[in-house]
Tab-separated table of C-alpha atoms and ligand atoms in Angstrom:
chain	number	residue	atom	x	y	z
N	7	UNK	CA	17.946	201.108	170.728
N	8	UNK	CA	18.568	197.848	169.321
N	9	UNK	CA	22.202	197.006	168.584
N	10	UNK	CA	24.162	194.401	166.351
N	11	UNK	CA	26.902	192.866	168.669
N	12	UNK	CA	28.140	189.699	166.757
N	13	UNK	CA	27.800	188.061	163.212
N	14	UNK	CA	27.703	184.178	162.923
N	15	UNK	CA	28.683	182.090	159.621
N	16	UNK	CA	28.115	178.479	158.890
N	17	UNK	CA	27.656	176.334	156.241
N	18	UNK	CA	24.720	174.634	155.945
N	19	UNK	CA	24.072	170.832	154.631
N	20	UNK	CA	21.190	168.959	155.040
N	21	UNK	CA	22.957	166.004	155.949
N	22	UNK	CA	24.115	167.292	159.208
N	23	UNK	CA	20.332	168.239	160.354
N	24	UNK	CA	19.675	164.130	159.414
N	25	UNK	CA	23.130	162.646	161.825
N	26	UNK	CA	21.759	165.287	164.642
N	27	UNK	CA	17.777	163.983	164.441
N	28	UNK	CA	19.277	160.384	164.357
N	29	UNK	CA	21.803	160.471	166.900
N	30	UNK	CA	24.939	159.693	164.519
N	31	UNK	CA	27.511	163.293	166.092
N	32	UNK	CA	29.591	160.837	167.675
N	33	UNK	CA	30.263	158.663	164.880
N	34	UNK	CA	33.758	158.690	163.584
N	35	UNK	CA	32.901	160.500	159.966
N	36	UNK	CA	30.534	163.319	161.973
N	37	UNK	CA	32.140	163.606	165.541
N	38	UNK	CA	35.583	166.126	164.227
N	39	UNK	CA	32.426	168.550	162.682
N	40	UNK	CA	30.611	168.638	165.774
N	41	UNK	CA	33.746	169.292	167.879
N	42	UNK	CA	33.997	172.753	165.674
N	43	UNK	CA	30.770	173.449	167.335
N	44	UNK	CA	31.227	172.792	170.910
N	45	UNK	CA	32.649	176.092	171.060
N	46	UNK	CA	30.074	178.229	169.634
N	47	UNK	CA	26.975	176.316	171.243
N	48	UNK	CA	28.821	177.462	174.709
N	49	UNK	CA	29.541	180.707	172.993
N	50	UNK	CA	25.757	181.594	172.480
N	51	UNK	CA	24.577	180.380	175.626
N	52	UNK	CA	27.141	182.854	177.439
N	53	UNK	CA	25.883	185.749	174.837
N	54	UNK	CA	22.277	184.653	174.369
N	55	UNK	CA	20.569	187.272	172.171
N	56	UNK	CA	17.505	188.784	171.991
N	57	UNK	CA	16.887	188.038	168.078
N	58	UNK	CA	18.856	186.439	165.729
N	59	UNK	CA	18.534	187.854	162.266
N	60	UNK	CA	19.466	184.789	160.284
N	61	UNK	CA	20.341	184.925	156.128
N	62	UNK	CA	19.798	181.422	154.711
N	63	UNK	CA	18.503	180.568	151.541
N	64	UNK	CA	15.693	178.580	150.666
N	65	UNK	CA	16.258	175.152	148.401
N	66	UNK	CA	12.651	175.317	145.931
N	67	UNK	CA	10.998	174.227	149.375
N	68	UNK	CA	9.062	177.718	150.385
N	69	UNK	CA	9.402	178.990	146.509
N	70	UNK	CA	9.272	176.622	143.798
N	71	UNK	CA	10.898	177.405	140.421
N	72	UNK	CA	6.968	179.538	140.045
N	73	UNK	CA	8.333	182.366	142.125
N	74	UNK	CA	12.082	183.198	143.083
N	75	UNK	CA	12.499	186.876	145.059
N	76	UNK	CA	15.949	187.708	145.115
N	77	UNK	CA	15.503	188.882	149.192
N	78	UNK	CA	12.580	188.056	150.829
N	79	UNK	CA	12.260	189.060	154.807
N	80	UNK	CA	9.584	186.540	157.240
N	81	UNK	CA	7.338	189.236	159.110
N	82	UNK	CA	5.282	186.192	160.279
N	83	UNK	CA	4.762	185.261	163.866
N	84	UNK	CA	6.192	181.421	163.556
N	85	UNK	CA	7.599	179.534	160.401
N	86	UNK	CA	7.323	176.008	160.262
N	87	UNK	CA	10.069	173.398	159.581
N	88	UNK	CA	9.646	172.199	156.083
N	89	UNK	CA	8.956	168.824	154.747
N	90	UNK	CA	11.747	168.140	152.386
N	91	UNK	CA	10.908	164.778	151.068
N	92	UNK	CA	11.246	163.054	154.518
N	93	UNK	CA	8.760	165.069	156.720
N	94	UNK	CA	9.701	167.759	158.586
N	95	UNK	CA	12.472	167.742	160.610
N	96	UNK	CA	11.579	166.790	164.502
N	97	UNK	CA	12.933	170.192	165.618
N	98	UNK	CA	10.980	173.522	167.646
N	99	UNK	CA	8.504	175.813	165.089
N	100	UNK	CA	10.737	179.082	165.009
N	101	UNK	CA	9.232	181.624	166.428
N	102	UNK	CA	9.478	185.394	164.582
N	103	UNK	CA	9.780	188.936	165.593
N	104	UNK	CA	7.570	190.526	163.688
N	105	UNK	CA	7.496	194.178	165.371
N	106	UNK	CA	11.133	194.186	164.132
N	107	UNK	CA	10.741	192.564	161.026
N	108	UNK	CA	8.366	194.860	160.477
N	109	UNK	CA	10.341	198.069	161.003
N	110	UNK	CA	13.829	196.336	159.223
N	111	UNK	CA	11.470	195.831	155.923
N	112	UNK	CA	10.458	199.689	156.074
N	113	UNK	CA	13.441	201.068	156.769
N	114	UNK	CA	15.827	199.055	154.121
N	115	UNK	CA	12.803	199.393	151.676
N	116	UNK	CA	12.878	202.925	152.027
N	117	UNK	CA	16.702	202.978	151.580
N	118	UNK	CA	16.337	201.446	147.845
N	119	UNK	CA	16.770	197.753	148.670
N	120	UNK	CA	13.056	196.134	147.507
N	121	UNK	CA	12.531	193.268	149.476
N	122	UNK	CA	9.670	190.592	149.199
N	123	UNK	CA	7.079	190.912	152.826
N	124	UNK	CA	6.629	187.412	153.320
N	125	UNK	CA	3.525	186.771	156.067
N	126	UNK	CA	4.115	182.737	155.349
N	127	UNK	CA	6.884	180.735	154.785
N	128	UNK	CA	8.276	176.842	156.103
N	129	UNK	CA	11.773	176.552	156.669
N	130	UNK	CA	13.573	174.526	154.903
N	131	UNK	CA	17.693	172.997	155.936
N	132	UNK	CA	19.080	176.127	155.021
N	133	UNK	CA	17.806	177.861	158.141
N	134	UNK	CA	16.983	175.179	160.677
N	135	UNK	CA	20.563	173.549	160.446
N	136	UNK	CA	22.296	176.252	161.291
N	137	UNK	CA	20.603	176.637	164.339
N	138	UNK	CA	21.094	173.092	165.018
N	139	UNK	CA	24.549	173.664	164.977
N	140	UNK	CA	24.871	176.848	167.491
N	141	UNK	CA	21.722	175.700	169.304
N	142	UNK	CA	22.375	171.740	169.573
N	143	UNK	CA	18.965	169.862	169.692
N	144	UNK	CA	16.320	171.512	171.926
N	145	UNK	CA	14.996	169.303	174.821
N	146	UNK	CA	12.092	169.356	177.193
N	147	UNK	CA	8.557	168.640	177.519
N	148	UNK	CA	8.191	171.832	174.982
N	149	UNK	CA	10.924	172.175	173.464
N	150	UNK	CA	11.873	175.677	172.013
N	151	UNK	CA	15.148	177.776	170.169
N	152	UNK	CA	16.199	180.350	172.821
N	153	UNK	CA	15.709	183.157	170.823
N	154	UNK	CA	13.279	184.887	168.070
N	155	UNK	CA	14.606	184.222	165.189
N	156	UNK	CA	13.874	186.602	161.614
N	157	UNK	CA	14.450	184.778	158.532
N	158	UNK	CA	15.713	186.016	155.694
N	159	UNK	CA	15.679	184.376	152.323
N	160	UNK	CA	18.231	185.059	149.358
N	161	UNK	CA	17.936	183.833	145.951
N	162	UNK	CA	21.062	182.049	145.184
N	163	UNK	CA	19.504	179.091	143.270
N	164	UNK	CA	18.337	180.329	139.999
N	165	UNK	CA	20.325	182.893	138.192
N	166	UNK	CA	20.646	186.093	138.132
N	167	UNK	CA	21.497	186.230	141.692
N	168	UNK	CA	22.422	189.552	143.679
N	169	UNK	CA	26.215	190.504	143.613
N	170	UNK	CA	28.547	189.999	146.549
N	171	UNK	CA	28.674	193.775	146.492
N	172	UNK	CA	24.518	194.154	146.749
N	173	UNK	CA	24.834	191.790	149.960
N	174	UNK	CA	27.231	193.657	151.427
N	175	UNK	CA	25.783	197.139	150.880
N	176	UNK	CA	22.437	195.754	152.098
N	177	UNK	CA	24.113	194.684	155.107
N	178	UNK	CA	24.630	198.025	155.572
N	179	UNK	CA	20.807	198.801	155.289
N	180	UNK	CA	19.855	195.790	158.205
N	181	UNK	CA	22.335	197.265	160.535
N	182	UNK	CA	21.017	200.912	159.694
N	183	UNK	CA	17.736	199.866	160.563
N	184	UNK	CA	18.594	197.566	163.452
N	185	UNK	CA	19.992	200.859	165.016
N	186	UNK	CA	16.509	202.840	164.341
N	187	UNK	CA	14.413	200.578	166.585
N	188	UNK	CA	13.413	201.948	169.806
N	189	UNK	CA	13.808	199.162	171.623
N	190	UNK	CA	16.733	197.578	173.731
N	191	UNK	CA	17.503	194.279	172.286
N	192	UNK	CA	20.469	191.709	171.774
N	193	UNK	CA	20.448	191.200	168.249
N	194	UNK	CA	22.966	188.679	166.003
N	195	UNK	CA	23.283	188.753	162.664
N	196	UNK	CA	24.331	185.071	161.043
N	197	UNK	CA	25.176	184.681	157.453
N	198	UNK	CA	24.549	180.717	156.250
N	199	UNK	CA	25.467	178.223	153.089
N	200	UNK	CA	28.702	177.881	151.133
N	201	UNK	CA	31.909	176.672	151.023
N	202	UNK	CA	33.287	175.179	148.329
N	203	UNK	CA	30.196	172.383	146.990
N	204	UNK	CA	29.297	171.523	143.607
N	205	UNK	CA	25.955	169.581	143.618
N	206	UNK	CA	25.640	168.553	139.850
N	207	UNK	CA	28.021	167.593	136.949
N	208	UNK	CA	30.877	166.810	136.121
N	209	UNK	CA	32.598	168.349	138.904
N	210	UNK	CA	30.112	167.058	141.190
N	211	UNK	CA	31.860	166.464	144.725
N	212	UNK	CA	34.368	169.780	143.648
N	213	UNK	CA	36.451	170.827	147.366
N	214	UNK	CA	38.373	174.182	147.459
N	215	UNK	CA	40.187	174.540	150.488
N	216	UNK	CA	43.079	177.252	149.949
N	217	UNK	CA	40.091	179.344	147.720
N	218	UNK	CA	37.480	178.908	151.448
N	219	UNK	CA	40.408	179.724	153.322
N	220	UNK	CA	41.976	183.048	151.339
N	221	UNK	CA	38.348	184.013	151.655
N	222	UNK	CA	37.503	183.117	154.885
N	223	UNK	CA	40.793	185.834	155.610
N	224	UNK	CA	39.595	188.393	153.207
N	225	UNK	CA	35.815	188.454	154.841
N	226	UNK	CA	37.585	188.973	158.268
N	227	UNK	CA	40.457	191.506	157.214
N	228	UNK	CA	38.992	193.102	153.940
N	229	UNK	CA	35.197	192.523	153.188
N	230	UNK	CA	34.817	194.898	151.045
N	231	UNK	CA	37.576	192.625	148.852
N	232	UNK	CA	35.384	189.829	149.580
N	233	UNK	CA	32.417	191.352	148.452
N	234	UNK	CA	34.220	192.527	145.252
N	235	UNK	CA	34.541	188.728	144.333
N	236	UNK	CA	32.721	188.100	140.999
N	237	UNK	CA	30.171	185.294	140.118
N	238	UNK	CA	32.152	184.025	138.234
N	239	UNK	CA	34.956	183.544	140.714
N	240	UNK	CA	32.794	181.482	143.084
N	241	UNK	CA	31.318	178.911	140.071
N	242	UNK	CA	34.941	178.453	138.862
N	243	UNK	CA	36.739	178.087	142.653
N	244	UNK	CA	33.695	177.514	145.258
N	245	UNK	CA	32.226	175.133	142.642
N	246	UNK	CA	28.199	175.978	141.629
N	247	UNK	CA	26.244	176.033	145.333
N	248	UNK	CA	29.748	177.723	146.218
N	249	UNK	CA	27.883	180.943	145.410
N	250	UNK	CA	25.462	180.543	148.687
N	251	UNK	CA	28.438	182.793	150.377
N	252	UNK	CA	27.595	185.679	148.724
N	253	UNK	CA	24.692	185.341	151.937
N	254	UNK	CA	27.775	185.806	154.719
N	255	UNK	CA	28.604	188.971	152.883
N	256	UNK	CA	24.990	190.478	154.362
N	257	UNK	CA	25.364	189.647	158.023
N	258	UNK	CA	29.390	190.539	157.231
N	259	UNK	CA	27.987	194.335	156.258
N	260	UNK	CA	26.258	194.860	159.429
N	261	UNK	CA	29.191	195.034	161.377
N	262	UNK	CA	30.588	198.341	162.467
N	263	UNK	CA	33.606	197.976	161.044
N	264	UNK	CA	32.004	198.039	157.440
N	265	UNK	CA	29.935	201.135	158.440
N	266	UNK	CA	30.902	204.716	157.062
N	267	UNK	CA	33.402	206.706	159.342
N	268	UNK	CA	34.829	203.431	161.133
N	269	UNK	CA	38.081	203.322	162.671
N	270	UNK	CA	40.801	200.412	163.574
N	271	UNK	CA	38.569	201.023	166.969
N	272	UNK	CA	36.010	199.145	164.996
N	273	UNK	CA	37.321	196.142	164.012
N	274	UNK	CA	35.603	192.674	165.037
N	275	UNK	CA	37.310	190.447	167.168
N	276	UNK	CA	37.689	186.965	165.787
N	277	UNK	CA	35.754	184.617	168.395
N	278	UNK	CA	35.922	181.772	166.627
N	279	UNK	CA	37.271	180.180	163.090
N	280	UNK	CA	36.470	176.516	162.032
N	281	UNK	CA	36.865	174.664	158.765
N	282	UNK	CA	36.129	170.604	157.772
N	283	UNK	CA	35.696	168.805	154.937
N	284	UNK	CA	33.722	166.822	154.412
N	285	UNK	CA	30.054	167.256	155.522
N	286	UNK	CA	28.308	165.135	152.882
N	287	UNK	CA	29.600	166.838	149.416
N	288	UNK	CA	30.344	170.291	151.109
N	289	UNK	CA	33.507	171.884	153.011
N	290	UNK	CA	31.961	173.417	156.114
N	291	UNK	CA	33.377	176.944	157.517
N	292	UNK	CA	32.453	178.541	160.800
N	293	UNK	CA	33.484	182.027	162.079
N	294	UNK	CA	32.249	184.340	164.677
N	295	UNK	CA	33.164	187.592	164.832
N	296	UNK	CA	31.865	190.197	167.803
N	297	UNK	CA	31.892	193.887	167.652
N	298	UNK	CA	33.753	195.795	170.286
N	299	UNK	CA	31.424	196.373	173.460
N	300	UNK	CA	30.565	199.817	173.328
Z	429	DHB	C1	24.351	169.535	150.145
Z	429	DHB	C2	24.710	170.850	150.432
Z	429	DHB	C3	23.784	171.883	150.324
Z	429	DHB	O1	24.088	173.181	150.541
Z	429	DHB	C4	22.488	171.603	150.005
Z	429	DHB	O2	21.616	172.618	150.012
Z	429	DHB	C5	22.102	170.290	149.700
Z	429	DHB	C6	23.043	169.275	149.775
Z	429	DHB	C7	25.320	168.434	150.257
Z	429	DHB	O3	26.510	168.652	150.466
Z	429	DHB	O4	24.917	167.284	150.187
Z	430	FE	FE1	22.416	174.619	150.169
């Protein structure tokens, strides 16, 4: 069967996909984030998996302000980077998985969470920089990630948006299904967006560090506190795009210390914790967490 064995989080901020394509990581103001990374690039090539299952949102670039579903799951064979106002960013089409796509949307569909089948979507920052930032920048006459990868898109621009709780629980659901599949593969689960950022206003520029780090603890030690955290908590502390880490709280769910019946014998270990600020107008956090080996 298919198994979960690690969750990845990361921040995600368009700015950091533009100093990678131009070759700025070792300038002074970029160089102490991409040291956070070395790490966890070395990390996933020494547990490469099969599929990554990655939670991003999408910024108005695949669904304009016509059409906004809350969780919407790519089933398509490849999704193309998306032009966001400077073409498309020069980095590898990502390639699907849509045999387990496929069988995640059934299964969570069938256990009450309605998710959007999308057969064709582009990929906007919100996915591709994150795997920047694990991957690095993919080289070679034909360049490629090293992995299928299964997007999955959460409303968190337009309001309502789900509940920390609703992620979490649906967490549940992907690692459910995950389990179901009759196949032996690798797969991660990464959670994207957030810290603290406030895009707009007043407060415009807004950094929380003690609020990102009390949280960062609680998603480790206590998720279920962390997905307890109300909307209202994250605009007032996290700032307004602080809410995009309601989207760690899914990938946070699939791990088997949030499933029913778990023991101490269950708890992840922490791999690796990172926090900077700043990346453009955002505070950037970085865990990974791996289950126990079975
Ligand atoms: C920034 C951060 C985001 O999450 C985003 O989607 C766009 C911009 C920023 O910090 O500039
Ligand atoms: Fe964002």
């Amino acid at each position: 069967m298919a198994r979960i064995t690690a969750s990845v989080y990361t921040s995600h901020v368009p700015a950091i996909g533009a100093a990678i394509d131009l070759g700025k990581t070792h300038e002074p103001y970029w160089q102490p984030l991409f040291k956070g990374y070395e790490f966890s690039k070395q990390w996933l090539k020494d547990n490469p998996p099969d599929v990554i299952f990655l939670v991003y949102n999408d910024h108005a670039t695949a669904f304009s302000l016509e059409m906004i579903p809350t969780f919407a799951i790519g089933c398509a064979a490849q999704f193309q980077p998306a032009d966001e106002g400077w073409g498309p960013r020069p980095v590898p089409v990502v390639q699907g998985h849509p045999e387990l796509a496929a069988h995640i949307t059934q299964s969570v569909i069938q256990d009450d969470f309605d998710l959007t089948i999308v057969n064709k979507m582009d990929v906007d920052h919100g996915l591709t920089v994150p795997l920047s930032l694990m991957c690095g920048q993919p080289e070679g006459p034909e360049p490629a990630w090293p992995c299928p990868v299964i997007p999955f898109a959460v409303n968190v621009v337009q309001y309502p948006v789900p509940s920390g709780r609703r992620c979490y629980e649906l967490g549940k659901a992907i690692r459910k299904a995950v389990e179901s599949f009759d196949e032996n593969l690798n797969v991660q689960i990464w959670g994207t967006g957030g810290m603290t950022h406030q895009l707009q206003g007043p407060r415009a520029g807004l950094i929380n560090r003690e609020w990102d780090n009390a949280w960062l603890d609680k998603l480790i030690a206590d998720p279920a506190a962390a997905a307890a955290t109300p909307h209202i908590d994250y605009v007032r502390e996290a700032g307004s795009e602080g809410i995009e880490l309601v989207m760690w709280l899914i990938a946070r769910g699939a791990m088997d210390d949030a499933q029913a019946g778990a023991t101490a014998a269950d708890t992840p270990t922490v791999r690796h914790r990172f926090y900077h600020v700043p990346a453009s107008n955002t505070a950037v956090g970085h865990l990974i967490l791996e289950n126990p080996q079975p």
